[in-house]
CSV table of C-alpha atoms in Angstrom, one decimal:
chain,number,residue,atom,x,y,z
A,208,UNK,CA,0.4,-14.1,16.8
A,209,UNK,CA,-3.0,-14.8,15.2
A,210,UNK,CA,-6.1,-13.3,16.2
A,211,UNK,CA,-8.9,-15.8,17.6
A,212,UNK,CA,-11.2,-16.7,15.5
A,213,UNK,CA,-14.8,-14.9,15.7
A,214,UNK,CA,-17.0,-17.4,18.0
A,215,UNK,CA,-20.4,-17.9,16.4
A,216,UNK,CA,-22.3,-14.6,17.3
A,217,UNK,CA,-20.2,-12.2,16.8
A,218,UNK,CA,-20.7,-8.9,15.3
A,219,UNK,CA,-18.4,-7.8,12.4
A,220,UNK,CA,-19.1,-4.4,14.0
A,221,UNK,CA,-16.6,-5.0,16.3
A,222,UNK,CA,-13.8,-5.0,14.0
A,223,UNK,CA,-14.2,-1.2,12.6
A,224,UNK,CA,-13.7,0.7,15.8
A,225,UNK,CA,-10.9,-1.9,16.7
A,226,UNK,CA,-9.2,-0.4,13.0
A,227,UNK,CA,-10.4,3.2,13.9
A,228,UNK,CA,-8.1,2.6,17.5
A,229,UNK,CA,-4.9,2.1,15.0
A,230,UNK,CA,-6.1,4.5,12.8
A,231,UNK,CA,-6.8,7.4,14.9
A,232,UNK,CA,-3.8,6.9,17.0
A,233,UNK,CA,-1.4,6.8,13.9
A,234,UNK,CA,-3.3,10.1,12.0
A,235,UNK,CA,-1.8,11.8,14.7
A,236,UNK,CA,1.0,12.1,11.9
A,237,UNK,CA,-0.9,15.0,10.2
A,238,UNK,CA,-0.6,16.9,13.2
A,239,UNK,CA,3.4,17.3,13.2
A,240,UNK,CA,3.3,20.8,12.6
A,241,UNK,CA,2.4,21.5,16.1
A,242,UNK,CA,5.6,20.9,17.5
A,243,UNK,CA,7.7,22.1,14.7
A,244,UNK,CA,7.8,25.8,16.4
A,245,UNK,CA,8.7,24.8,19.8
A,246,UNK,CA,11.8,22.2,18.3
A,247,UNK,CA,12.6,25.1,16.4
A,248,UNK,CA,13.1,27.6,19.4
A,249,UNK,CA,14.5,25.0,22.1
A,250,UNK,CA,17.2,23.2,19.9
A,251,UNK,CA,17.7,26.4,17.4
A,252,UNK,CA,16.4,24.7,14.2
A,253,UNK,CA,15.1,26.0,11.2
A,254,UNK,CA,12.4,25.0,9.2
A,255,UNK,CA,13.6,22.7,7.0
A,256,UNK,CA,15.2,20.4,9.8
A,257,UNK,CA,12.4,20.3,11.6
A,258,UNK,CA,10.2,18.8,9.4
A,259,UNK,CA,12.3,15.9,8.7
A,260,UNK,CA,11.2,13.4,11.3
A,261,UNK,CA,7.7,13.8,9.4
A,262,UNK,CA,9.5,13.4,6.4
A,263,UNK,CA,11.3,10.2,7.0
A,264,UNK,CA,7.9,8.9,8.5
A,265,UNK,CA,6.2,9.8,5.6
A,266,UNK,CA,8.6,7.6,3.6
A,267,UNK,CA,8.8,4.7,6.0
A,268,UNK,CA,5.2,4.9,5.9
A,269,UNK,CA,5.1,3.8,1.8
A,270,UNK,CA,8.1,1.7,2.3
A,271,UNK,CA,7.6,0.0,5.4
A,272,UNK,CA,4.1,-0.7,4.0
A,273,UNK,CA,5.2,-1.9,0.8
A,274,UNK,CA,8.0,-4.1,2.0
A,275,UNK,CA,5.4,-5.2,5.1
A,276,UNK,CA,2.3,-6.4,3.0
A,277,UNK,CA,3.1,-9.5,2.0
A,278,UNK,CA,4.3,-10.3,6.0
A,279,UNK,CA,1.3,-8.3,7.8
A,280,UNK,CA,-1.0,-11.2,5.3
A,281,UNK,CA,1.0,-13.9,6.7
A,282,UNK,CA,0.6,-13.0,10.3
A,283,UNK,CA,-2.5,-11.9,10.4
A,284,UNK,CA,-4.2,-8.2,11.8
A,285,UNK,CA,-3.3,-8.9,15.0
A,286,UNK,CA,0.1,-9.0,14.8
A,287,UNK,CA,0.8,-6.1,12.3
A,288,UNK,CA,-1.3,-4.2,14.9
A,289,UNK,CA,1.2,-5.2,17.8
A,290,UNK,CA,4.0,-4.1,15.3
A,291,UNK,CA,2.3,-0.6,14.8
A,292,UNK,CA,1.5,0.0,18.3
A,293,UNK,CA,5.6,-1.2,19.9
A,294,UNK,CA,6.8,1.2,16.6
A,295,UNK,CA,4.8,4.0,16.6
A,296,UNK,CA,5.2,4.3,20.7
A,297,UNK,CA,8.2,3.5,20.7
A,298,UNK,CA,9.3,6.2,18.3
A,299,UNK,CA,7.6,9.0,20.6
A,300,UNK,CA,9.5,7.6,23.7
A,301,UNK,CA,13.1,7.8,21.2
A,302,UNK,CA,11.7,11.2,20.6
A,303,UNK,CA,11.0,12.2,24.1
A,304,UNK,CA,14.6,11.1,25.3
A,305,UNK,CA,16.1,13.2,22.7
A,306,UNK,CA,14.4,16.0,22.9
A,307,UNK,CA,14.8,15.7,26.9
A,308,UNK,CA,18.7,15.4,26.4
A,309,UNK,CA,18.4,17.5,23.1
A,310,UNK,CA,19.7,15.4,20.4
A,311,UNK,CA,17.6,16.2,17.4
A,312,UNK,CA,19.3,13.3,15.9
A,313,UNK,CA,17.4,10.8,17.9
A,314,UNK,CA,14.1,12.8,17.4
A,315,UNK,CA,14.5,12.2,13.9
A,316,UNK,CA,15.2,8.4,14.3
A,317,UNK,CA,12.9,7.9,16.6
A,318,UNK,CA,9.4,9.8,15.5
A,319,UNK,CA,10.6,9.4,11.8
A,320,UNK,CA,11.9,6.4,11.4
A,321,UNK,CA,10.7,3.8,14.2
A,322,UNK,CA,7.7,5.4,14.5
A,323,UNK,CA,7.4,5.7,10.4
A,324,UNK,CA,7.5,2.0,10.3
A,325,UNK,CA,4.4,1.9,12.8
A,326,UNK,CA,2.6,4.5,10.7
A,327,UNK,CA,3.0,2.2,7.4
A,328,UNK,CA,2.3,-1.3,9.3
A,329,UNK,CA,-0.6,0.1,11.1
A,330,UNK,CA,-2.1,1.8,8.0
A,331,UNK,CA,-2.6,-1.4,6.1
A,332,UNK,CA,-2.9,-3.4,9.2
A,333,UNK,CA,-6.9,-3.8,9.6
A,334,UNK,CA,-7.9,-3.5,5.4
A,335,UNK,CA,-7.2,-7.3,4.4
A,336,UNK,CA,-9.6,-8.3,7.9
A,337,UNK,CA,-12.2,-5.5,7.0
A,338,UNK,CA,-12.7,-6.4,3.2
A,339,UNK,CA,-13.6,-10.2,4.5
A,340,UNK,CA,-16.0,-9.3,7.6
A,341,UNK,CA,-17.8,-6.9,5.1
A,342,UNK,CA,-17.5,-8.6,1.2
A,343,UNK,CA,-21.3,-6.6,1.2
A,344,UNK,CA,-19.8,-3.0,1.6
A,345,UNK,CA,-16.0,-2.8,1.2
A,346,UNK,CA,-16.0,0.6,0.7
A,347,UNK,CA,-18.0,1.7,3.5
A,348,UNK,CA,-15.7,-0.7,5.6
A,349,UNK,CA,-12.1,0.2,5.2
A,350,UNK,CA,-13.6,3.9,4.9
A,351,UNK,CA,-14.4,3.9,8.4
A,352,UNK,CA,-11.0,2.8,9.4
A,353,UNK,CA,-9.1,4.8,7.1
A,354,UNK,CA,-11.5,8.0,7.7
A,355,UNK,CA,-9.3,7.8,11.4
A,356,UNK,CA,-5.9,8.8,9.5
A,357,UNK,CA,-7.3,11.5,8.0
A,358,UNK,CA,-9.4,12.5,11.2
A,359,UNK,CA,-6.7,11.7,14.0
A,360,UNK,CA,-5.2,15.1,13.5
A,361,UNK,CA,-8.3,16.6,14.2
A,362,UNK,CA,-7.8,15.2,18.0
A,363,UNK,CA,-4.0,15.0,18.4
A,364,UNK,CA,-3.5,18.5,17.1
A,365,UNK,CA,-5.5,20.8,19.4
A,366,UNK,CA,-4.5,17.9,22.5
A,367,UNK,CA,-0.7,18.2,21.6
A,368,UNK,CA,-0.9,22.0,21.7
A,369,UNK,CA,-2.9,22.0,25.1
A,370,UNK,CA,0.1,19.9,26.3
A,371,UNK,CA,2.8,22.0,25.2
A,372,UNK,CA,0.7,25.4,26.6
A,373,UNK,CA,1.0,23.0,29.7
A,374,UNK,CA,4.3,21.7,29.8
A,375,UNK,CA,6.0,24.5,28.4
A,376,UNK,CA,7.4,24.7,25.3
A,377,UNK,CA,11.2,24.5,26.2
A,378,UNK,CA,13.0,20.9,25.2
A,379,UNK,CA,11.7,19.4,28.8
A,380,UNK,CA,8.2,20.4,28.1
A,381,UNK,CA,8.6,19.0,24.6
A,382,UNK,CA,9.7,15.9,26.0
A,383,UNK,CA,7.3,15.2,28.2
A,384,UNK,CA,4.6,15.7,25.8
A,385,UNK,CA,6.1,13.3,23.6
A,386,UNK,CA,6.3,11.2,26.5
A,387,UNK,CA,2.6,11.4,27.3
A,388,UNK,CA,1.8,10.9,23.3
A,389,UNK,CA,4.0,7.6,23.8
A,390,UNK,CA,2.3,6.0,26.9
A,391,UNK,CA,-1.1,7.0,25.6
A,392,UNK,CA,-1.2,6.3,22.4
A,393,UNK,CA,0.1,2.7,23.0
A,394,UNK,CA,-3.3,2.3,26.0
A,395,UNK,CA,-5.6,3.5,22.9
A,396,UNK,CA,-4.0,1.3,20.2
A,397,UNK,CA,-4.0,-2.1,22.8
A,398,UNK,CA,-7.5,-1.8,22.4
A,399,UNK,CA,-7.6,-2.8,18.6
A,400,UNK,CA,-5.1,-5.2,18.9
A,401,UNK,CA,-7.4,-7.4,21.6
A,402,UNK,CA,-10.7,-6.8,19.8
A,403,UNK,CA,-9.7,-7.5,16.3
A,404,UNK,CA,-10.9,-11.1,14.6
A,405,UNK,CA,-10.6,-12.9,11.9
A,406,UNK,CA,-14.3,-13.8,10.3
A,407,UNK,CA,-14.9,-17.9,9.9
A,408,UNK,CA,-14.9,-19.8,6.7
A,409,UNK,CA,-18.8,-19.7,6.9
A,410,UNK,CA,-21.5,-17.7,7.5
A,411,UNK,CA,-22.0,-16.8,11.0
A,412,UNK,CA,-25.2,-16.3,13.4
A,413,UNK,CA,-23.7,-12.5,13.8
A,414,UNK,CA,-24.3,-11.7,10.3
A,415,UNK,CA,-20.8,-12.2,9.1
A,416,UNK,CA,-19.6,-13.0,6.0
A,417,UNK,CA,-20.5,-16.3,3.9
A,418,UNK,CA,-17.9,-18.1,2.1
A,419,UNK,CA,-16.1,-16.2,-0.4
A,420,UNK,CA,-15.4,-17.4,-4.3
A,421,UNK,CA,-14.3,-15.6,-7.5
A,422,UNK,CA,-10.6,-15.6,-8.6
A,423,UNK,CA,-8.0,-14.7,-6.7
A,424,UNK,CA,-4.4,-13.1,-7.6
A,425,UNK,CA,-1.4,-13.0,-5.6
A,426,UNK,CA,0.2,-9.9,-4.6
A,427,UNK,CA,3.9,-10.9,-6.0
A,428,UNK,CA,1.0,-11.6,-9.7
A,429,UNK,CA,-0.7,-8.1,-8.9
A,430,UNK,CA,2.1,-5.8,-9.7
A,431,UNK,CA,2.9,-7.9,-13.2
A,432,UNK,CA,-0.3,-6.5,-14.4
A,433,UNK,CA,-1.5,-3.4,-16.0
A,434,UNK,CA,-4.1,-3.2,-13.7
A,435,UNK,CA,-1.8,-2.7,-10.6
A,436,UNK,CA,0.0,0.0,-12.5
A,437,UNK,CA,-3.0,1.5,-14.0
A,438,UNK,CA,-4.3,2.1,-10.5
A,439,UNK,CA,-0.8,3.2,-9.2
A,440,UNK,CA,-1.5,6.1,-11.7
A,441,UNK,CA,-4.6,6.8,-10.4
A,442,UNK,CA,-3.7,7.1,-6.5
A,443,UNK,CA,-0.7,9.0,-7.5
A,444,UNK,CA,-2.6,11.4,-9.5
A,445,UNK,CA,-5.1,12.3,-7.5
A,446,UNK,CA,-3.2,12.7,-4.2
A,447,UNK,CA,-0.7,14.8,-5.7
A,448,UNK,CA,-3.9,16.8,-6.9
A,449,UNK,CA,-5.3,17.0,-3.3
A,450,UNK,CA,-1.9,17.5,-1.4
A,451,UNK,CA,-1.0,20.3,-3.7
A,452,UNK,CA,-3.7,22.6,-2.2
A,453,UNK,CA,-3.9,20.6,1.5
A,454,UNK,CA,0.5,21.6,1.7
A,455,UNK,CA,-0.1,25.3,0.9
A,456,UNK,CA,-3.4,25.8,1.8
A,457,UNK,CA,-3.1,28.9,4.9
A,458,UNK,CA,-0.3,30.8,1.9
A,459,UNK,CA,-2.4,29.6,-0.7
A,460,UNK,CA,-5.9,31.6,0.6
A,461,UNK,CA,-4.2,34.3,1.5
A,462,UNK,CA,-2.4,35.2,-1.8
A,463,UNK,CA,-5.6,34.4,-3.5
A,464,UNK,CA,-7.6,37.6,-1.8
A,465,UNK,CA,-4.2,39.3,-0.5
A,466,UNK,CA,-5.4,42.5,-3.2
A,467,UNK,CA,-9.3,41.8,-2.8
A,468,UNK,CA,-11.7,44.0,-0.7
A,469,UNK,CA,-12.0,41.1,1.9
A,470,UNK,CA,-8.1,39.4,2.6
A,471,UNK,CA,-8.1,36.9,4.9
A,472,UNK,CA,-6.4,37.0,7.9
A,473,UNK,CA,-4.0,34.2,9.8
A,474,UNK,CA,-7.2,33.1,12.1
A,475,UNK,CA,-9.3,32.8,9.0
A,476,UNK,CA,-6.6,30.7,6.8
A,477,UNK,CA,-6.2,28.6,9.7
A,478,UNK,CA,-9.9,27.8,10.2
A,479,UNK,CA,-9.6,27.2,6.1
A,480,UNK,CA,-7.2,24.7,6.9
A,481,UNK,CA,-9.6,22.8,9.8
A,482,UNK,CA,-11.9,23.0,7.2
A,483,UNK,CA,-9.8,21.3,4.7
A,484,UNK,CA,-8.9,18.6,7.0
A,485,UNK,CA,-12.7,17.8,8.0
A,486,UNK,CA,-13.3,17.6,4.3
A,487,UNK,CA,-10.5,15.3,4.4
A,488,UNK,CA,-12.4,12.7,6.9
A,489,UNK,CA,-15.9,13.3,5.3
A,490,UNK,CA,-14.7,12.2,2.5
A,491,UNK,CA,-12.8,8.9,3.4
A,492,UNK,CA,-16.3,7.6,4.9
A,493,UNK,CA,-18.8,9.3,2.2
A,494,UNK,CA,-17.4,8.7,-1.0
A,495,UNK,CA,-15.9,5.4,0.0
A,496,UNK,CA,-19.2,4.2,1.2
A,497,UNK,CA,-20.8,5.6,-2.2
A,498,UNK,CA,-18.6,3.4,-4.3
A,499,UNK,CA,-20.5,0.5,-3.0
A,500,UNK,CA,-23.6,2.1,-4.5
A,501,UNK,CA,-21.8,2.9,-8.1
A,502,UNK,CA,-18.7,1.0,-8.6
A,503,UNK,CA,-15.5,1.8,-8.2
A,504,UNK,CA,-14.4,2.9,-11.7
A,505,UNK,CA,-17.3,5.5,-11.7
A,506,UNK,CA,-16.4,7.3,-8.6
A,507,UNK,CA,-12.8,7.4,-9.7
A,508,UNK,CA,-14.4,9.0,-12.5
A,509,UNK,CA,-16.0,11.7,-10.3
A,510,UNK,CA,-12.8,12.0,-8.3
A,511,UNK,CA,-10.7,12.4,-11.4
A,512,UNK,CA,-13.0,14.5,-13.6
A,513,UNK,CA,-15.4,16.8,-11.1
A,514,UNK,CA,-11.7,16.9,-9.5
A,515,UNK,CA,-9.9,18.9,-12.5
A,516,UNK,CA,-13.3,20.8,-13.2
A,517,UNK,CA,-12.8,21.8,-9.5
A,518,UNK,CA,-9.5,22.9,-10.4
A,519,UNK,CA,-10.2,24.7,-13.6
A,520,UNK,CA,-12.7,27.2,-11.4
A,521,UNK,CA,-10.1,28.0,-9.0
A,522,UNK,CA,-7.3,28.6,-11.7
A,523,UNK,CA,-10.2,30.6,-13.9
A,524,UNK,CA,-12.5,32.7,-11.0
A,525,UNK,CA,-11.3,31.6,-8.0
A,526,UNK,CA,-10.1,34.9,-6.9
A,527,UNK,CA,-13.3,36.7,-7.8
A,528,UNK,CA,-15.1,34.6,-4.9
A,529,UNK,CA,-14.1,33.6,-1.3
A,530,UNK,CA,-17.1,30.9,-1.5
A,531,UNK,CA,-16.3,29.5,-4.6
A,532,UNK,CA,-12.4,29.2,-3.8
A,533,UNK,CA,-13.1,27.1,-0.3
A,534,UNK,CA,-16.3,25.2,-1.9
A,535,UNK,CA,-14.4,24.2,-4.7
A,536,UNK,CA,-11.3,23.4,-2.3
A,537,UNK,CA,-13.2,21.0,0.0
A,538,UNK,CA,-14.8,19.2,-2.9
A,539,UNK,CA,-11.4,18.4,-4.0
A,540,UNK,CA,-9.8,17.4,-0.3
A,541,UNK,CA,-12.9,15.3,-0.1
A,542,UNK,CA,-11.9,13.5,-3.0
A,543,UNK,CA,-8.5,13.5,-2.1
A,544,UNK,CA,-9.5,11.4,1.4
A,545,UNK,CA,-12.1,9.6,-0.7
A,546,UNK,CA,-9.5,7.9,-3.1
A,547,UNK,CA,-7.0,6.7,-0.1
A,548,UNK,CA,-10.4,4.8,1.3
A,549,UNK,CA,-11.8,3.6,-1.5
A,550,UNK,CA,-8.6,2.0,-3.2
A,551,UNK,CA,-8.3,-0.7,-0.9
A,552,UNK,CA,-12.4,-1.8,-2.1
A,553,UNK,CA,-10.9,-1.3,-5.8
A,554,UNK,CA,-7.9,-3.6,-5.2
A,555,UNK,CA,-10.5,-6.2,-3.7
A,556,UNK,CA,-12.8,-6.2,-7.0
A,557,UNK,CA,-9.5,-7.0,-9.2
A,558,UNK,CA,-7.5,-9.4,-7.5
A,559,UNK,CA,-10.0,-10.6,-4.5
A,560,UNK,CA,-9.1,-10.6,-1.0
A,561,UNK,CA,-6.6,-13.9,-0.7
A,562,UNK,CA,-3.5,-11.2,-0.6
A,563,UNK,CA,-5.4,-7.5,-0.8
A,564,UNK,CA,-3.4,-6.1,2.1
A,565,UNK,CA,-0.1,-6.9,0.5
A,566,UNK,CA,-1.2,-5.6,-2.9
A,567,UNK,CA,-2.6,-2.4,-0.8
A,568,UNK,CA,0.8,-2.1,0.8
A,569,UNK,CA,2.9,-2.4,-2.4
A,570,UNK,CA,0.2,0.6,-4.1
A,571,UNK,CA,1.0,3.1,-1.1
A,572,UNK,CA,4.1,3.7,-3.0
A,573,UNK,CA,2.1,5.9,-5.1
A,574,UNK,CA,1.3,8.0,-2.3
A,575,UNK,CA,5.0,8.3,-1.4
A,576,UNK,CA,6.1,9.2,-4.8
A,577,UNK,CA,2.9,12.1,-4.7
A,578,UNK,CA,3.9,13.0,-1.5
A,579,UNK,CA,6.8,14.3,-2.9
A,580,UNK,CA,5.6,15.6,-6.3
A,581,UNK,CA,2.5,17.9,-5.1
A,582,UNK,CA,4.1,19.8,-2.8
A,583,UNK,CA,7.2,20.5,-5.2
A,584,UNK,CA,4.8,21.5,-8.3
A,585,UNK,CA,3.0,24.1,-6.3
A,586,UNK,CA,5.4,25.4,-3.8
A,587,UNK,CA,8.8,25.8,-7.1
A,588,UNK,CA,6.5,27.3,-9.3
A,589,UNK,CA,5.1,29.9,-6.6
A,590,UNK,CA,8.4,30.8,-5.7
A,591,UNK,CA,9.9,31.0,-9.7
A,592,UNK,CA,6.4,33.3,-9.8
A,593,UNK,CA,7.4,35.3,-7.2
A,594,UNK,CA,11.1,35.8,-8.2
A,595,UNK,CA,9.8,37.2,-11.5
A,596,UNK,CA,7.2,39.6,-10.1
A,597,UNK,CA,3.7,38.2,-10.0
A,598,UNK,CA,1.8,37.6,-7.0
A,599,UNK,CA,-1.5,36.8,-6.1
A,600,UNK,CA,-3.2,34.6,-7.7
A,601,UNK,CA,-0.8,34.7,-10.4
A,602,UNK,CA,1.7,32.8,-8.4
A,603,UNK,CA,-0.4,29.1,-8.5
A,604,UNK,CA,-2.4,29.5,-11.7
A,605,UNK,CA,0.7,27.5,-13.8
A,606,UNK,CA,0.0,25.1,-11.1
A,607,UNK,CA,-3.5,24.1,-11.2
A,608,UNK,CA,-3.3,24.0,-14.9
A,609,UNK,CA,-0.6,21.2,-14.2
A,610,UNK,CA,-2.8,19.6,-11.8
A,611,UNK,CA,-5.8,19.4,-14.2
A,612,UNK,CA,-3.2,17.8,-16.8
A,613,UNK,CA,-2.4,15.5,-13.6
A,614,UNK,CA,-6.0,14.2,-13.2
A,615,UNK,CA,-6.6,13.9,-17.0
A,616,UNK,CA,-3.6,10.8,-16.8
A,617,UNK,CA,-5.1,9.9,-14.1
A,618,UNK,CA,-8.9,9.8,-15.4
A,619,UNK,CA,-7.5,7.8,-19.0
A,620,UNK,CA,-5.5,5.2,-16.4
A,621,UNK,CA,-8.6,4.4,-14.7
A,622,UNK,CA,-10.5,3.9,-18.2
A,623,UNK,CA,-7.6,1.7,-18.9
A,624,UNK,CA,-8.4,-0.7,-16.0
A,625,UNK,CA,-10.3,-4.1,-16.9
A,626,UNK,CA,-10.6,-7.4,-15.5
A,627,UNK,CA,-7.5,-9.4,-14.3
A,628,UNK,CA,-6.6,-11.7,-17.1
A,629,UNK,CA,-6.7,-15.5,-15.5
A,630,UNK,CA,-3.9,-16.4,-16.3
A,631,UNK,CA,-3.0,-14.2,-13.1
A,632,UNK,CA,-5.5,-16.1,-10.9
A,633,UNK,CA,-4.1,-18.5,-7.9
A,634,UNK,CA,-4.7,-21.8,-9.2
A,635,UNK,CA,-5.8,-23.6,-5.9
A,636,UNK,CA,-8.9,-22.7,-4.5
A,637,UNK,CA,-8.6,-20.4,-1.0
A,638,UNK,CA,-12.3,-20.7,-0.1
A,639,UNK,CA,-12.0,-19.2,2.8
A,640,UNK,CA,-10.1,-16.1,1.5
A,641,UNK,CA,-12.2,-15.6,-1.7
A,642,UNK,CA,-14.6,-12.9,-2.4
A,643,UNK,CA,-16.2,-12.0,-5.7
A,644,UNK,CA,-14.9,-9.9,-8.4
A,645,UNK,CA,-16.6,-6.9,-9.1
A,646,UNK,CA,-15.3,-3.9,-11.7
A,647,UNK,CA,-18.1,-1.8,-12.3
């Protein structure tokens, strides 16, 4: 199922809002938490088993996108676009069914599992098409599209809630509203999959791109080199840095002022965490599109370094001022979105574009693997904290410490990174899949 090829005249522009149509429709991920009350009161859960359909579709996210690269370069945008959009759908209507007959069990399979294979195919689904219509401004490019995962919660979260407030909260409300996600969803996500195109070999009278050179590497080459791994470090590290505070954030504020003059109360931790998710989606467009200006390596550097400096001030005075503790917490959720849109641009300048989806699908492991690891830093060492008497503040300082070490690996992996040795390089010319080779 390839797309058609852009007729002369066609605007690249096109091909961003048909990735933000995936993209926004799949971000609606970030906005599990929503239901987790209501499953938890109609099928008499607790809170542990109702997280785990985002769970599993957090790991069939990495896995599913890792597994999927190579394929999703194959058959082309179009196609991995289909593949999200019968997935993630799919897995809402598996959802609705079970909550409607309540079988938790088929929730799980169906949001976590089917729809986690939508998540990771549609995540990486528009990057390899975007990087070619805009070999000019990578960066700005697939930070557009990717700025709709983060954002998508921003829409589905406030909308899912309306529904349930509607439909009632029982397991026949929940149901339907999974239902309406389903059918809806799969309209918004149609969109992308018949606008998308694939830019021609030359230069076209829509301002595409010209014809690409520079050397190419495979992605089955990519991960034999240090560069892949050096990179791997560098995603890993900084989202476990950013998730750390994005996981724990409502607890996190709160404990911080809990024994101040001015605590902050459940209305104001929430609007900390809205915050913390706009600074999410500023940052996937902003810094992304700044790389173009700078390099790559050099806003790595500000994400890795201004990062743990951002850090340090929290662990050190972050309790002795409200402002200071959220400015220096969306600085570091900016650069937490920022380094998820900009890899893709990063991946590009090494190994050129002949198999940069694939490569991009294989490096998402990184953010399964941090997914994982953030979360359990912060949230065992608050609680060994709290079992031996501290509290405040107190209970996450051991924790940012770690997460400065963290970004440190992470700053001296992305030092590490040079040019792909030739030997790596495809040996027959792909002209029409070449870009050039940029590591500032």
């Amino acid at each position: 199922m390839s797309p058609p090829m852009a007729p002369a005249g066609w605007s690249r522009w096109l091909v961003p809002p048909a990735a933000l149509s995936v993209h926004l429709s799949i971000g609606q991920a970030y906005a599990w938490s929503v239901f987790k009350p209501p499953l938890e009161s109609a099928l008499g859960l607790s809170g542990t088993q109702s997280a785990l359909p985002f769970q599993l579709g957090i790991v069939m996210l990495g896995l599913s996108a890792a597994f999927g690269g190579t394929l999703v370069e194959r058959k082309g945008p179009r196609w991995a676009m289909t593949v999200a959009l019968v997935c993630f759908s799919s897995g809402f209507l598996l959802a609705a069914l079970g909550a409607a007959v309540e079988q938790y069990w088929l929730i799980v399979f169906g949001y976590g599992f089917v729809g986690g294979i939508g998540l990771g195919i549609g995540y990486i689904s528009p990057v390899s098409t975007l990087i070619k219509w805009f070999p000019d401004r990578p960066g700005m490019a697939t930070g557009i599209a990717i700025m709709g995962f983060g954002g998508g919660a921003l829409i589905a979260s406030p909308w899912s809630a309306q529904m349930l407030e509607s439909f009632g909260t029982d397991s026949s409300g929940i149901a339907l509203a999974f239902l309406v996600h389903g059918l809806t969803y799969a309209v918004f996500m149609l969109l992308g999959v018949l606008l998308v195109r694939v830019p021609r070999p030359v230069k076209t009278d829509g301002g595409g791109p010209a014809v690409l050179d520079g050397p190419q590497v495979s992605a089955r080459s990519a991960v034999r080199t240090p560069q892949f791994w050096c990179l791997w470090i560098v995603l890993c590290m900084n989202v476990t840095a950013g998730i750390g505070i994005l996981e724990k954030a409502a607890p996190m504020i709160t404990d911080f002022f809990a024994d101040t003059s001015t605590p902050v109360s459940v209305s104001a931790a929430a609007g900390f965490v809205a915050l913390l998710s706009a600074a999410n989606m500023a940052g996937r467009i902003g810094w992304s599109s700044t790389s173009d200006l700078i390099g790559r390596k050099n806003i790595y550097r500000v994400y890795l370094g201004v990062g743990a400096l951002m850090y340090a001030l929290i662990a050190l005075a972050g309790d002795s001022s409200k402002p200071l503790f959220i400015l220096c917490a969306l600085v570091i959720l900016s650069f937490y979105g920022g380094g998820f849109a900009t890899v893709p641009a990063y991946l590009k300048d090494l190994f050129g574009a002949y198999q940069v989806g694939a490569i991009h699908g294989r490096l998402l492991t990184a953010w399964s693997t941090a997914g994982v690891l953030g979360p359990l830093i912060v949230n065992w060492i608050a609680d060994r904290q709290e079992e031996a008497g501290k509290d405040g503040s107190s209970l996450y300082t051991l924790s940012l410490f770690i997460m400065i070490g963290l970004l440190a690996v992470g700053f001296v992996a992305n030092e590490l990174v040079r040019p792909v040795h030739p030997r790596h390089h495809e040996p027959v010319a792909r002209p029409q899949e070449k870009e050039a080779s940029d590591v500032r």
